[in-house]
PDB file of C-alpha atoms and ligand atoms in Angstrom:
ATOM      1  CA  UNK J   1      84.239  62.273 158.256  1.00  0.00           C
ATOM      2  CA  UNK J   2      87.018  59.717 158.679  1.00  0.00           C
ATOM      3  CA  UNK J   3      90.316  60.895 160.107  1.00  0.00           C
ATOM      4  CA  UNK J   4      93.578  59.829 158.570  1.00  0.00           C
ATOM      5  CA  UNK J   5      96.346  59.331 161.147  1.00  0.00           C
ATOM      6  CA  UNK J   6      99.985  58.906 160.120  1.00  0.00           C
ATOM      7  CA  UNK J   7     101.787  56.965 162.841  1.00  0.00           C
ATOM      8  CA  UNK J   8     105.551  56.785 163.187  1.00  0.00           C
ATOM      9  CA  UNK J   9     106.342  53.184 162.395  1.00  0.00           C
ATOM     10  CA  UNK J  10     107.946  51.295 165.286  1.00  0.00           C
ATOM     11  CA  UNK J  11     107.513  51.684 169.014  1.00  0.00           C
ATOM     12  CA  UNK J  12     105.034  54.569 168.718  1.00  0.00           C
ATOM     13  CA  UNK J  13     102.643  52.892 166.289  1.00  0.00           C
ATOM     14  CA  UNK J  14     102.496  49.735 168.411  1.00  0.00           C
ATOM     15  CA  UNK J  15     101.471  51.664 171.526  1.00  0.00           C
ATOM     16  CA  UNK J  16      98.924  53.845 169.723  1.00  0.00           C
ATOM     17  CA  UNK J  17      97.310  50.859 167.966  1.00  0.00           C
ATOM     18  CA  UNK J  18      96.975  49.200 171.375  1.00  0.00           C
ATOM     19  CA  UNK J  19      95.259  52.323 172.768  1.00  0.00           C
ATOM     20  CA  UNK J  20      92.857  52.437 169.825  1.00  0.00           C
ATOM     21  CA  UNK J  21      92.013  48.732 170.162  1.00  0.00           C
ATOM     22  CA  UNK J  22      91.386  49.159 173.903  1.00  0.00           C
ATOM     23  CA  UNK J  23      89.007  52.015 173.111  1.00  0.00           C
ATOM     24  CA  UNK J  24      86.939  49.797 170.849  1.00  0.00           C
ATOM     25  CA  UNK J  25      88.366  50.608 167.433  1.00  0.00           C
ATOM     26  CA  UNK J  26      88.544  47.390 165.456  1.00  0.00           C
ATOM     27  CA  UNK J  27      91.172  47.186 162.721  1.00  0.00           C
ATOM     28  CA  UNK J  28      90.421  43.760 161.220  1.00  0.00           C
ATOM     29  CA  UNK J  29      93.562  43.530 159.082  1.00  0.00           C
ATOM     30  CA  UNK J  30      96.027  44.896 161.669  1.00  0.00           C
ATOM     31  CA  UNK J  31      98.628  42.845 163.467  1.00  0.00           C
ATOM     32  CA  UNK J  32     102.086  43.869 164.674  1.00  0.00           C
ATOM     33  CA  UNK J  33     103.670  41.378 162.305  1.00  0.00           C
ATOM     34  CA  UNK J  34     101.754  42.503 159.232  1.00  0.00           C
ATOM     35  CA  UNK J  35     103.640  44.091 156.354  1.00  0.00           C
ATOM     36  CA  UNK J  36     100.573  46.143 155.431  1.00  0.00           C
ATOM     37  CA  UNK J  37     100.956  49.893 155.823  1.00  0.00           C
ATOM     38  CA  UNK J  38      97.318  51.040 155.708  1.00  0.00           C
ATOM     39  CA  UNK J  39      94.555  49.978 158.079  1.00  0.00           C
ATOM     40  CA  UNK J  40      90.940  51.082 158.337  1.00  0.00           C
ATOM     41  CA  UNK J  41      88.692  50.482 161.289  1.00  0.00           C
ATOM     42  CA  UNK J  42      85.503  48.493 160.821  1.00  0.00           C
ATOM     43  CA  UNK J  43      83.246  51.544 161.343  1.00  0.00           C
ATOM     44  CA  UNK J  44      85.106  53.665 158.807  1.00  0.00           C
ATOM     45  CA  UNK J  45      86.059  56.328 161.382  1.00  0.00           C
ATOM     46  CA  UNK J  46      89.827  56.044 161.247  1.00  0.00           C
ATOM     47  CA  UNK J  47      92.417  55.337 158.605  1.00  0.00           C
ATOM     48  CA  UNK J  48      95.887  54.620 159.954  1.00  0.00           C
ATOM     49  CA  UNK J  49      99.062  54.651 157.889  1.00  0.00           C
ATOM     50  CA  UNK J  50     102.473  53.553 159.144  1.00  0.00           C
ATOM     51  CA  UNK J  51     105.077  56.060 158.054  1.00  0.00           C
ATOM     52  CA  UNK J  52     108.830  56.339 158.625  1.00  0.00           C
ATOM     53  CA  UNK J  53     109.176  58.792 161.488  1.00  0.00           C
ATOM     54  CA  UNK J  54     111.004  61.586 159.583  1.00  0.00           C
ATOM     55  CA  UNK J  55     108.152  61.590 157.036  1.00  0.00           C
ATOM     56  CA  UNK J  56     105.216  61.976 159.434  1.00  0.00           C
ATOM     57  CA  UNK J  57     105.296  65.791 159.392  1.00  0.00           C
ATOM     58  CA  UNK J  58     105.567  65.781 155.575  1.00  0.00           C
ATOM     59  CA  UNK J  59     102.303  63.850 155.238  1.00  0.00           C
ATOM     60  CA  UNK J  60     100.542  66.079 157.757  1.00  0.00           C
ATOM     61  CA  UNK J  61     101.874  69.386 156.446  1.00  0.00           C
ATOM     62  CA  UNK J  62     100.781  68.530 152.903  1.00  0.00           C
ATOM     63  CA  UNK J  63      97.375  67.332 154.036  1.00  0.00           C
ATOM     64  CA  UNK J  64      97.973  63.717 152.959  1.00  0.00           C
ATOM     65  CA  UNK J  65      97.179  62.882 156.602  1.00  0.00           C
ATOM     66  CA  UNK J  66      94.996  64.878 159.010  1.00  0.00           C
ATOM     67  CA  UNK J  67      97.032  64.095 162.091  1.00  0.00           C
ATOM     68  CA  UNK J  68     100.354  62.476 162.861  1.00  0.00           C
ATOM     69  CA  UNK J  69     101.992  60.976 165.918  1.00  0.00           C
ATOM     70  CA  UNK J  70     105.776  61.134 166.111  1.00  0.00           C
ATOM     71  CA  UNK J  71     108.590  61.811 168.565  1.00  0.00           C
ATOM     72  CA  UNK J  72     109.460  65.407 169.403  1.00  0.00           C
ATOM     73  CA  UNK J  73     113.116  64.577 168.678  1.00  0.00           C
ATOM     74  CA  UNK J  74     112.188  63.787 165.069  1.00  0.00           C
ATOM     75  CA  UNK J  75     110.020  66.909 164.756  1.00  0.00           C
ATOM     76  CA  UNK J  76     112.859  69.163 165.914  1.00  0.00           C
ATOM     77  CA  UNK J  77     115.394  67.445 163.701  1.00  0.00           C
ATOM     78  CA  UNK J  78     113.401  66.874 160.530  1.00  0.00           C
ATOM     79  CA  UNK J  79     110.577  69.399 160.510  1.00  0.00           C
ATOM     80  CA  UNK J  80     111.534  72.464 162.560  1.00  0.00           C
ATOM     81  CA  UNK J  81     109.499  74.909 160.457  1.00  0.00           C
ATOM     82  CA  UNK J  82     106.613  72.640 159.452  1.00  0.00           C
ATOM     83  CA  UNK J  83     103.230  74.322 159.124  1.00  0.00           C
ATOM     84  CA  UNK J  84     101.421  71.980 161.517  1.00  0.00           C
ATOM     85  CA  UNK J  85      99.819  72.401 164.921  1.00  0.00           C
ATOM     86  CA  UNK J  86     101.362  70.447 167.768  1.00  0.00           C
ATOM     87  CA  UNK J  87      98.183  69.593 169.665  1.00  0.00           C
ATOM     88  CA  UNK J  88      99.163  67.065 172.278  1.00  0.00           C
ATOM     89  CA  UNK J  89     102.003  65.535 174.277  1.00  0.00           C
ATOM     90  CA  UNK J  90     101.187  61.841 174.583  1.00  0.00           C
ATOM     91  CA  UNK J  91     103.730  61.291 177.341  1.00  0.00           C
ATOM     92  CA  UNK J  92     104.802  58.027 175.721  1.00  0.00           C
ATOM     93  CA  UNK J  93     108.046  57.268 173.893  1.00  0.00           C
ATOM     94  CA  UNK J  94     109.965  59.198 176.494  1.00  0.00           C
ATOM     95  CA  UNK J  95     113.658  59.408 175.755  1.00  0.00           C
ATOM     96  CA  UNK J  96     116.643  61.674 176.223  1.00  0.00           C
ATOM     97  CA  UNK J  97     119.213  62.967 173.787  1.00  0.00           C
ATOM     98  CA  UNK J  98     122.734  62.187 174.906  1.00  0.00           C
ATOM     99  CA  UNK J  99     126.352  62.447 173.951  1.00  0.00           C
ATOM    100  CA  UNK J 100     127.838  58.984 174.419  1.00  0.00           C
ATOM    101  CA  UNK J 101     131.229  57.385 173.966  1.00  0.00           C
ATOM    102  CA  UNK J 102     133.128  54.196 174.638  1.00  0.00           C
ATOM    103  CA  UNK J 103     132.743  53.213 178.292  1.00  0.00           C
ATOM    104  CA  UNK J 104     135.737  54.179 180.377  1.00  0.00           C
ATOM    105  CA  UNK J 105     137.524  55.960 177.538  1.00  0.00           C
ATOM    106  CA  UNK J 106     138.289  59.622 178.117  1.00  0.00           C
ATOM    107  CA  UNK J 107     137.300  62.002 175.333  1.00  0.00           C
ATOM    108  CA  UNK J 108     139.228  65.261 175.188  1.00  0.00           C
ATOM    109  CA  UNK J 109     136.300  67.638 174.787  1.00  0.00           C
ATOM    110  CA  UNK J 110     138.629  70.625 174.402  1.00  0.00           C
ATOM    111  CA  UNK J 111     139.764  69.332 170.998  1.00  0.00           C
ATOM    112  CA  UNK J 112     137.687  69.354 167.807  1.00  0.00           C
ATOM    113  CA  UNK J 113     135.755  66.122 168.066  1.00  0.00           C
ATOM    114  CA  UNK J 114     133.919  64.002 165.512  1.00  0.00           C
ATOM    115  CA  UNK J 115     130.315  63.052 166.125  1.00  0.00           C
ATOM    116  CA  UNK J 116     128.286  60.275 164.520  1.00  0.00           C
ATOM    117  CA  UNK J 117     124.550  60.922 164.638  1.00  0.00           C
ATOM    118  CA  UNK J 118     121.104  60.600 163.090  1.00  0.00           C
ATOM    119  CA  UNK J 119     120.428  64.074 164.535  1.00  0.00           C
ATOM    120  CA  UNK J 120     122.919  66.514 162.927  1.00  0.00           C
ATOM    121  CA  UNK J 121     120.743  69.591 163.532  1.00  0.00           C
ATOM    122  CA  UNK J 122     120.234  68.868 167.223  1.00  0.00           C
ATOM    123  CA  UNK J 123     123.874  67.847 167.693  1.00  0.00           C
ATOM    124  CA  UNK J 124     125.178  70.972 165.961  1.00  0.00           C
ATOM    125  CA  UNK J 125     122.996  73.344 167.918  1.00  0.00           C
ATOM    126  CA  UNK J 126     123.967  71.731 171.223  1.00  0.00           C
ATOM    127  CA  UNK J 127     127.705  71.952 170.559  1.00  0.00           C
ATOM    128  CA  UNK J 128     127.455  75.433 169.026  1.00  0.00           C
ATOM    129  CA  UNK J 129     125.604  76.678 172.091  1.00  0.00           C
ATOM    130  CA  UNK J 130     128.559  75.382 174.078  1.00  0.00           C
ATOM    131  CA  UNK J 131     131.030  77.100 171.717  1.00  0.00           C
ATOM    132  CA  UNK J 132     132.465  73.780 170.711  1.00  0.00           C
ATOM    133  CA  UNK J 133     133.550  73.212 167.125  1.00  0.00           C
ATOM    134  CA  UNK J 134     132.751  69.719 165.895  1.00  0.00           C
ATOM    135  CA  UNK J 135     132.715  67.572 162.786  1.00  0.00           C
ATOM    136  CA  UNK J 136     129.366  65.915 162.313  1.00  0.00           C
ATOM    137  CA  UNK J 137     128.933  62.702 160.363  1.00  0.00           C
ATOM    138  CA  UNK J 138     125.298  62.059 159.473  1.00  0.00           C
ATOM    139  CA  UNK J 139     124.356  58.404 159.848  1.00  0.00           C
ATOM    140  CA  UNK J 140     120.992  56.740 159.344  1.00  0.00           C
ATOM    141  CA  UNK J 141     120.958  54.283 162.235  1.00  0.00           C
ATOM    142  CA  UNK J 142     123.040  51.894 164.333  1.00  0.00           C
ATOM    143  CA  UNK J 143     125.134  54.931 165.266  1.00  0.00           C
ATOM    144  CA  UNK J 144     126.581  53.058 168.245  1.00  0.00           C
ATOM    145  CA  UNK J 145     128.974  51.467 165.776  1.00  0.00           C
ATOM    146  CA  UNK J 146     130.693  54.742 164.895  1.00  0.00           C
ATOM    147  CA  UNK J 147     132.997  55.135 167.919  1.00  0.00           C
ATOM    148  CA  UNK J 148     133.627  51.396 168.102  1.00  0.00           C
ATOM    149  CA  UNK J 149     135.011  51.197 164.581  1.00  0.00           C
ATOM    150  CA  UNK J 150     136.802  54.551 164.771  1.00  0.00           C
ATOM    151  CA  UNK J 151     134.452  56.532 162.550  1.00  0.00           C
ATOM    152  CA  UNK J 152     133.756  59.126 165.260  1.00  0.00           C
ATOM    153  CA  UNK J 153     134.898  60.078 168.760  1.00  0.00           C
ATOM    154  CA  UNK J 154     131.381  60.131 170.205  1.00  0.00           C
ATOM    155  CA  UNK J 155     127.749  59.803 169.157  1.00  0.00           C
ATOM    156  CA  UNK J 156     124.701  61.957 169.741  1.00  0.00           C
ATOM    157  CA  UNK J 157     121.623  59.763 169.953  1.00  0.00           C
ATOM    158  CA  UNK J 158     118.455  59.124 171.902  1.00  0.00           C
ATOM    159  CA  UNK J 159     118.555  56.916 174.965  1.00  0.00           C
ATOM    160  CA  UNK J 160     115.405  55.240 176.183  1.00  0.00           C
ATOM    161  CA  UNK J 161     116.294  52.233 178.351  1.00  0.00           C
ATOM    162  CA  UNK J 162     120.056  52.525 177.841  1.00  0.00           C
ATOM    163  CA  UNK J 163     120.171  48.889 176.692  1.00  0.00           C
ATOM    164  CA  UNK J 164     121.611  49.622 173.248  1.00  0.00           C
ATOM    165  CA  UNK J 165     124.494  51.658 174.660  1.00  0.00           C
ATOM    166  CA  UNK J 166     125.234  49.006 177.265  1.00  0.00           C
ATOM    167  CA  UNK J 167     125.065  46.131 174.795  1.00  0.00           C
ATOM    168  CA  UNK J 168     127.662  47.892 172.672  1.00  0.00           C
ATOM    169  CA  UNK J 169     130.060  48.956 175.439  1.00  0.00           C
ATOM    170  CA  UNK J 170     129.175  52.648 175.365  1.00  0.00           C
ATOM    171  CA  UNK J 171     128.205  55.067 178.138  1.00  0.00           C
ATOM    172  CA  UNK J 172     126.452  58.415 178.400  1.00  0.00           C
ATOM    173  CA  UNK J 173     128.801  61.379 178.764  1.00  0.00           C
ATOM    174  CA  UNK J 174     126.028  63.986 178.931  1.00  0.00           C
ATOM    175  CA  UNK J 175     122.235  64.077 178.701  1.00  0.00           C
ATOM    176  CA  UNK J 176     121.005  67.338 177.215  1.00  0.00           C
ATOM    177  CA  UNK J 177     117.359  67.182 176.020  1.00  0.00           C
ATOM    178  CA  UNK J 178     114.137  65.311 176.892  1.00  0.00           C
ATOM    179  CA  UNK J 179     111.498  64.178 174.400  1.00  0.00           C
ATOM    180  CA  UNK J 180     108.181  62.371 174.113  1.00  0.00           C
ATOM    181  CA  UNK J 181     105.673  61.556 171.365  1.00  0.00           C
ATOM    182  CA  UNK J 182     103.497  64.393 170.049  1.00  0.00           C
ATOM    183  CA  UNK J 183     100.315  64.595 168.048  1.00  0.00           C
ATOM    184  CA  UNK J 184     100.511  67.071 165.192  1.00  0.00           C
ATOM    185  CA  UNK J 185      97.637  68.266 163.067  1.00  0.00           C
ATOM    186  CA  UNK J 186      97.137  69.766 159.627  1.00  0.00           C
ATOM    187  CA  UNK J 187      95.717  73.286 160.189  1.00  0.00           C
ATOM    188  CA  UNK J 188      92.922  72.856 157.629  1.00  0.00           C
ATOM    189  CA  UNK J 189      91.947  69.427 158.987  1.00  0.00           C
ATOM    190  CA  UNK J 190      91.949  70.894 162.479  1.00  0.00           C
ATOM    191  CA  UNK J 191      89.151  73.245 161.398  1.00  0.00           C
ATOM    192  CA  UNK J 192      87.268  70.926 159.036  1.00  0.00           C
ATOM    193  CA  UNK J 193      87.347  67.852 161.278  1.00  0.00           C
ATOM    194  CA  UNK J 194      87.420  69.634 164.626  1.00  0.00           C
ATOM    195  CA  UNK J 195      84.991  67.369 166.482  1.00  0.00           C
ATOM    196  CA  UNK J 196      86.444  64.129 165.152  1.00  0.00           C
ATOM    197  CA  UNK J 197      89.964  65.227 166.052  1.00  0.00           C
ATOM    198  CA  UNK J 198      88.912  66.275 169.549  1.00  0.00           C
ATOM    199  CA  UNK J 199      87.314  62.863 170.008  1.00  0.00           C
ATOM    200  CA  UNK J 200      90.498  61.122 168.899  1.00  0.00           C
ATOM    201  CA  UNK J 201      92.527  63.284 171.278  1.00  0.00           C
ATOM    202  CA  UNK J 202      90.181  62.357 174.143  1.00  0.00           C
ATOM    203  CA  UNK J 203      90.615  58.650 173.408  1.00  0.00           C
ATOM    204  CA  UNK J 204      94.394  58.902 173.352  1.00  0.00           C
ATOM    205  CA  UNK J 205      94.584  61.225 176.334  1.00  0.00           C
ATOM    206  CA  UNK J 206      92.622  58.769 178.440  1.00  0.00           C
ATOM    207  CA  UNK J 207      95.255  56.077 177.832  1.00  0.00           C
ATOM    208  CA  UNK J 208      98.285  58.364 177.969  1.00  0.00           C
ATOM    209  CA  UNK J 209      97.285  59.522 181.424  1.00  0.00           C
ATOM    210  CA  UNK J 210      97.328  55.914 182.629  1.00  0.00           C
ATOM    211  CA  UNK J 211     100.686  55.142 180.980  1.00  0.00           C
TER     212      UNK J 211
HETATM  213  C1  PRP H 301     117.143  53.961 168.833  1.00  0.00           C
HETATM  214  C2  PRP H 301     118.282  54.895 169.194  1.00  0.00           C
HETATM  215  C3  PRP H 301     119.145  54.025 170.077  1.00  0.00           C
HETATM  216  C4  PRP H 301     118.126  53.155 170.792  1.00  0.00           C
HETATM  217  C5  PRP H 301     117.827  53.695 172.170  1.00  0.00           C
HETATM  218  O1  PRP H 301     117.564  53.126 167.788  1.00  0.00           O
HETATM  219  O2  PRP H 301     118.970  55.323 168.029  1.00  0.00           O
HETATM  220  O3  PRP H 301     120.018  53.237 169.324  1.00  0.00           O
HETATM  221  O4  PRP H 301     116.920  53.201 170.012  1.00  0.00           O
HETATM  222  O5  PRP H 301     116.956  52.846 172.883  1.00  0.00           O
HETATM  223  P1  PRP H 301     117.403  52.113 174.215  1.00  0.00           P
HETATM  224  O6  PRP H 301     118.064  53.142 175.088  1.00  0.00           O
HETATM  225  O7  PRP H 301     116.110  51.630 174.807  1.00  0.00           O
HETATM  226  O8  PRP H 301     118.318  50.987 173.874  1.00  0.00           O
HETATM  227  P2  PRP H 301     116.529  52.352 166.891  1.00  0.00           P
HETATM  228  O9  PRP H 301     116.191  51.052 167.552  1.00  0.00           O
HETATM  229  O10 PRP H 301     115.379  53.242 166.595  1.00  0.00           O
HETATM  230  O11 PRP H 301     117.322  51.973 165.589  1.00  0.00           O
HETATM  231  P3  PRP H 301     118.233  52.852 164.598  1.00  0.00           P
HETATM  232  O12 PRP H 301     119.071  53.783 165.410  1.00  0.00           O
HETATM  233  O13 PRP H 301     119.067  51.853 163.897  1.00  0.00           O
HETATM  234  O14 PRP H 301     117.323  53.605 163.680  1.00  0.00           O
HETATM  235 MG1   MG H 302     119.703  53.317 167.259  1.00  0.00          MG
END
């Protein structure tokens, strides 16, 4: 039985496709530049779809994909109650959630501050846990712009290399959560395709351990 994997499009899908190729899976129509979104391997064992990261858990929960690979940050933010099994930490896509602001500019954290973020749920729970009342502005990307143009006081966003913050004159004020990519599985698929899914996990684990 072929397994359908929904991969978060971007950094994660590029790494996972490399792992699969190194393990002998041949996806004849795949290339990083391709605009195609569905790829099947030559032996008909795997079908891979490239999905926007917030949608990965939707595909898996509804059984449109058997497994998904997506960042834990996105799972917490977008799919906190999803009926899926989290079966594996791939150890790739490591990043940290941070509060960041304009480098060298003091932010009065005792006042009600405005936060630009793609992660309103995570941002709210962090500030609420610290008894800090905040205004959250949900953005869909390029959040580094918000404090620069005066839309918000600070941002809450993931930091991987720190290059994006630096390139835009921002700095981390506080790191508060760590994440990495996870494999999630549809509960029915997990039973019906148990052996195939275990085999896929073995293949990925072998590479993740080297990464
Ligand atoms: C993510 C994140 C940061 C950046 C962090 O943005 O929102 O901006 O990557 O990575 P770095 O620390 O290695 O620079 P992404 O490129 O996914 O784009 P988006 O925010 O516009 O969706
Ligand atoms: Mg960004």
